[in-house]
Short mmCIF file of C-alpha atoms and ligand atoms in Angstrom, two decimals:
data_model
loop_
_atom_site.label_atom_id
_atom_site.label_comp_id
_atom_site.label_asym_id
_atom_site.label_seq_id
_atom_site.Cartn_x
_atom_site.Cartn_y
_atom_site.Cartn_z
CA MET A 204 5.53 5.86 14.42
CA LYS A 205 4.89 9.38 15.63
CA MET A 206 6.53 12.46 14.18
CA ALA A 207 7.82 15.23 16.48
CA GLY A 208 8.19 17.69 13.61
CA PHE A 209 8.94 18.30 9.94
CA TYR A 210 10.78 21.14 8.22
CA ASP A 211 9.91 21.58 4.55
CA GLU A 212 13.32 23.20 4.02
CA SER A 213 16.36 23.85 6.18
CA ILE A 214 20.08 24.52 5.75
CA SER A 215 20.95 23.76 9.38
CA ASN A 216 20.57 19.99 9.37
CA GLY A 217 23.11 18.93 6.76
CA LEU A 218 24.71 20.31 3.61
CA GLY A 219 22.41 22.17 1.22
CA TRP A 220 18.66 22.67 1.34
CA ARG A 221 17.04 19.69 2.98
CA ALA A 222 13.67 18.49 4.21
CA VAL A 223 14.01 17.37 7.82
CA LEU A 224 11.91 14.74 9.58
CA PHE A 225 12.05 14.51 13.37
CA VAL A 226 10.74 11.16 14.56
CA SER A 227 9.37 10.66 18.07
CA GLY A 228 10.90 8.35 20.64
CA CYS A 229 14.43 7.95 21.90
CA PRO A 230 15.93 5.50 24.42
CA HIS A 231 19.15 7.43 25.16
CA ASN A 232 18.01 10.11 27.65
CA CYS A 233 21.19 12.19 27.23
CA PRO A 234 21.62 14.80 30.00
CA GLY A 235 21.12 18.23 28.42
CA CYS A 236 19.02 16.90 25.52
CA GLN A 237 17.64 19.88 23.58
CA ASN A 238 14.65 17.92 22.33
CA LYS A 239 13.44 16.20 25.49
CA GLN A 240 9.78 16.06 24.49
CA ALA A 241 10.76 13.99 21.43
CA GLN A 242 12.12 11.23 23.70
CA ASP A 243 8.48 10.18 24.21
CA TYR A 244 7.33 7.66 21.57
CA ASN A 245 3.80 9.09 21.79
CA TYR A 246 4.80 12.74 21.35
CA GLY A 247 3.69 14.64 18.25
CA VAL A 248 1.43 13.51 15.43
CA GLU A 249 1.03 10.28 13.49
CA PHE A 250 3.66 10.02 10.76
CA ASN A 251 1.88 10.15 7.41
CA LYS A 252 4.53 8.96 4.97
CA GLN A 253 2.68 9.84 1.78
CA GLU A 254 1.81 13.36 2.94
CA ILE A 255 5.45 14.04 3.79
CA ILE A 256 6.65 12.64 0.44
CA ASP A 257 4.11 14.82 -1.37
CA ARG A 258 5.42 17.89 0.46
CA ILE A 259 8.99 16.95 -0.48
CA CYS A 260 8.02 16.53 -4.14
CA GLU A 261 6.42 19.97 -4.21
CA ASN A 262 9.70 21.67 -3.28
CA SER A 263 12.22 22.02 -6.12
CA ILE A 264 14.87 23.72 -3.92
CA LEU A 265 15.69 20.52 -2.01
CA LYS A 266 18.80 18.38 -2.55
CA GLY A 267 18.16 15.81 0.15
CA ILE A 268 16.44 14.68 3.31
CA THR A 269 17.62 14.52 6.89
CA ILE A 270 16.10 12.20 9.46
CA SER A 271 16.55 13.22 13.06
CA GLY A 272 14.67 12.86 16.30
CA GLY A 273 14.23 11.42 18.72
CA GLU A 274 16.10 8.35 17.59
CA PRO A 275 15.47 7.21 13.99
CA LEU A 276 17.46 3.98 14.34
CA CYS A 277 16.02 2.47 17.54
CA LYS A 278 14.17 -0.83 17.14
CA GLU A 279 10.79 0.92 17.44
CA ASN A 280 11.43 3.35 14.54
CA ILE A 281 13.98 1.83 12.19
CA SER A 282 11.59 -0.19 9.97
CA GLU A 283 9.36 2.78 9.17
CA VAL A 284 12.39 5.02 8.71
CA LEU A 285 13.86 2.57 6.18
CA GLU A 286 10.57 2.35 4.25
CA PHE A 287 10.40 6.15 4.18
CA ILE A 288 13.95 6.48 2.86
CA LYS A 289 13.32 3.86 0.15
CA ASP A 290 10.09 5.56 -0.93
CA VAL A 291 11.75 9.00 -1.07
CA LYS A 292 14.53 7.53 -3.23
CA LYS A 293 11.94 6.12 -5.66
CA VAL A 294 10.62 9.62 -6.42
CA LYS A 295 13.87 11.53 -5.79
CA PRO A 296 16.72 9.21 -6.85
CA ASN A 297 19.31 12.01 -6.70
CA PHE A 298 18.55 12.98 -3.11
CA ASP A 299 21.18 12.33 -0.48
CA VAL A 300 20.14 11.06 2.94
CA TRP A 301 21.51 12.32 6.25
CA CYS A 302 20.55 10.64 9.50
CA TYR A 303 21.21 11.63 13.12
CA SER A 304 21.55 8.82 15.64
CA GLY A 305 22.54 8.53 19.28
CA TYR A 306 24.06 5.16 18.39
CA THR A 307 27.59 5.09 17.02
CA LEU A 308 28.25 3.43 13.68
CA GLU A 309 30.15 0.69 15.52
CA GLN A 310 27.12 0.00 17.76
CA LEU A 311 24.84 -0.18 14.73
CA GLU A 312 27.21 -2.55 12.91
CA GLN A 313 27.39 -4.78 15.99
CA ARG A 314 23.63 -5.35 15.84
CA ASP A 315 24.22 -7.63 12.87
CA ASP A 316 20.55 -7.67 11.76
CA GLN A 317 19.30 -7.28 8.20
CA ILE A 318 17.14 -4.21 8.76
CA THR A 319 20.02 -2.21 10.27
CA LYS A 320 22.37 -3.36 7.48
CA GLU A 321 19.88 -2.33 4.80
CA THR A 322 19.21 1.00 6.50
CA LEU A 323 22.93 1.81 6.66
CA LYS A 324 23.22 0.99 2.94
CA ASN A 325 20.58 3.64 2.27
CA ILE A 326 22.13 6.43 4.37
CA ASP A 327 24.80 8.67 2.86
CA VAL A 328 25.80 10.60 5.98
CA LEU A 329 25.38 9.51 9.60
CA VAL A 330 25.88 12.03 12.39
CA ASP A 331 26.54 9.52 15.14
CA GLY A 332 26.78 9.34 18.91
CA ARG A 333 24.82 10.63 21.87
CA PHE A 334 24.86 14.27 22.85
CA VAL A 335 27.44 14.69 25.65
CA GLN A 336 26.88 17.86 27.66
CA GLU A 337 30.52 18.08 28.84
CA LYS A 338 31.58 18.06 25.20
CA LYS A 339 28.97 20.55 24.00
CA ASN A 340 30.34 23.06 21.50
CA PRO A 341 27.92 25.55 19.91
CA THR A 342 30.44 26.45 17.18
CA LEU A 343 30.28 22.97 15.65
CA LYS A 344 28.48 22.68 12.35
CA PHE A 345 25.65 20.14 12.11
CA LYS A 346 26.37 18.53 15.50
CA GLY A 347 26.05 19.41 19.16
CA SER A 348 29.03 17.88 20.95
CA GLU A 349 32.66 17.13 20.13
CA ASN A 350 32.27 13.33 20.39
CA GLN A 351 29.77 13.20 17.53
CA ARG A 352 31.08 12.40 14.05
CA ILE A 353 29.79 13.21 10.57
CA LEU A 354 30.42 9.98 8.70
CA ASP A 355 30.44 9.05 5.03
CA VAL A 356 28.62 5.80 5.66
CA GLN A 357 29.21 4.15 2.28
CA LYS A 358 32.97 4.82 2.46
CA CYS A 359 33.04 3.53 6.05
CA ILE A 360 31.39 0.29 4.92
CA GLN A 361 33.47 -0.16 1.75
CA GLN A 362 36.82 0.72 3.35
CA ASN A 363 36.02 -0.88 6.72
CA LYS A 364 37.28 2.18 8.57
CA ILE A 365 35.93 5.48 9.88
CA VAL A 366 35.70 8.09 7.11
CA GLN A 367 34.41 11.50 8.19
CA VAL A 368 32.86 14.05 5.85
CA ALA A 369 34.93 17.21 5.43
CA ILE A 370 32.63 20.09 6.39
S1 SF4 B 152 19.98 10.99 21.30
FE1 SF4 B 152 19.28 13.08 20.82
S2 SF4 B 152 17.03 13.03 21.16
FE2 SF4 B 152 17.90 11.22 22.15
S3 SF4 B 152 18.20 11.87 24.29
FE3 SF4 B 152 20.14 12.17 23.21
S4 SF4 B 152 20.10 14.29 22.52
FE4 SF4 B 152 18.01 13.74 23.06
#
């Protein structure tokens, strides 16, 4: 997997100070995409999981990680993304995990494969859905367009309904 970018700390990609990984490659091709270069699976640099984990461990300000892109949950990226999340949790068990995806939670649940199920179990907050230019709203916090939702994934799974995070 290639990495389009990495922020050692940010408060713009989820609640609290977070490290943010932008993976490369995205199949959605949303009109108006702000990160078009990251749609290319070969864009950026090779993802070095251990180096990124070391950088996360050096930073005591962080409360979690956010994985964005690109598309973290496409079939090309999801396995490495899951391994990364699991390894971060080994060294930072109190971290929460946010993930941005162009897929909706319903689309991910419909896949019905083990790797997607396990990945969803390891994500606390999913900002879901493609960017829709007609629904763009720059005043929204942590998302780009009105259709996107900020979901409490574990409550969604346990209660079998959509539960959004109050921001
Ligand atoms: S899902 Fe995100 S990265 Fe992918 S095309 Fe849409 S806006 Fe761009």
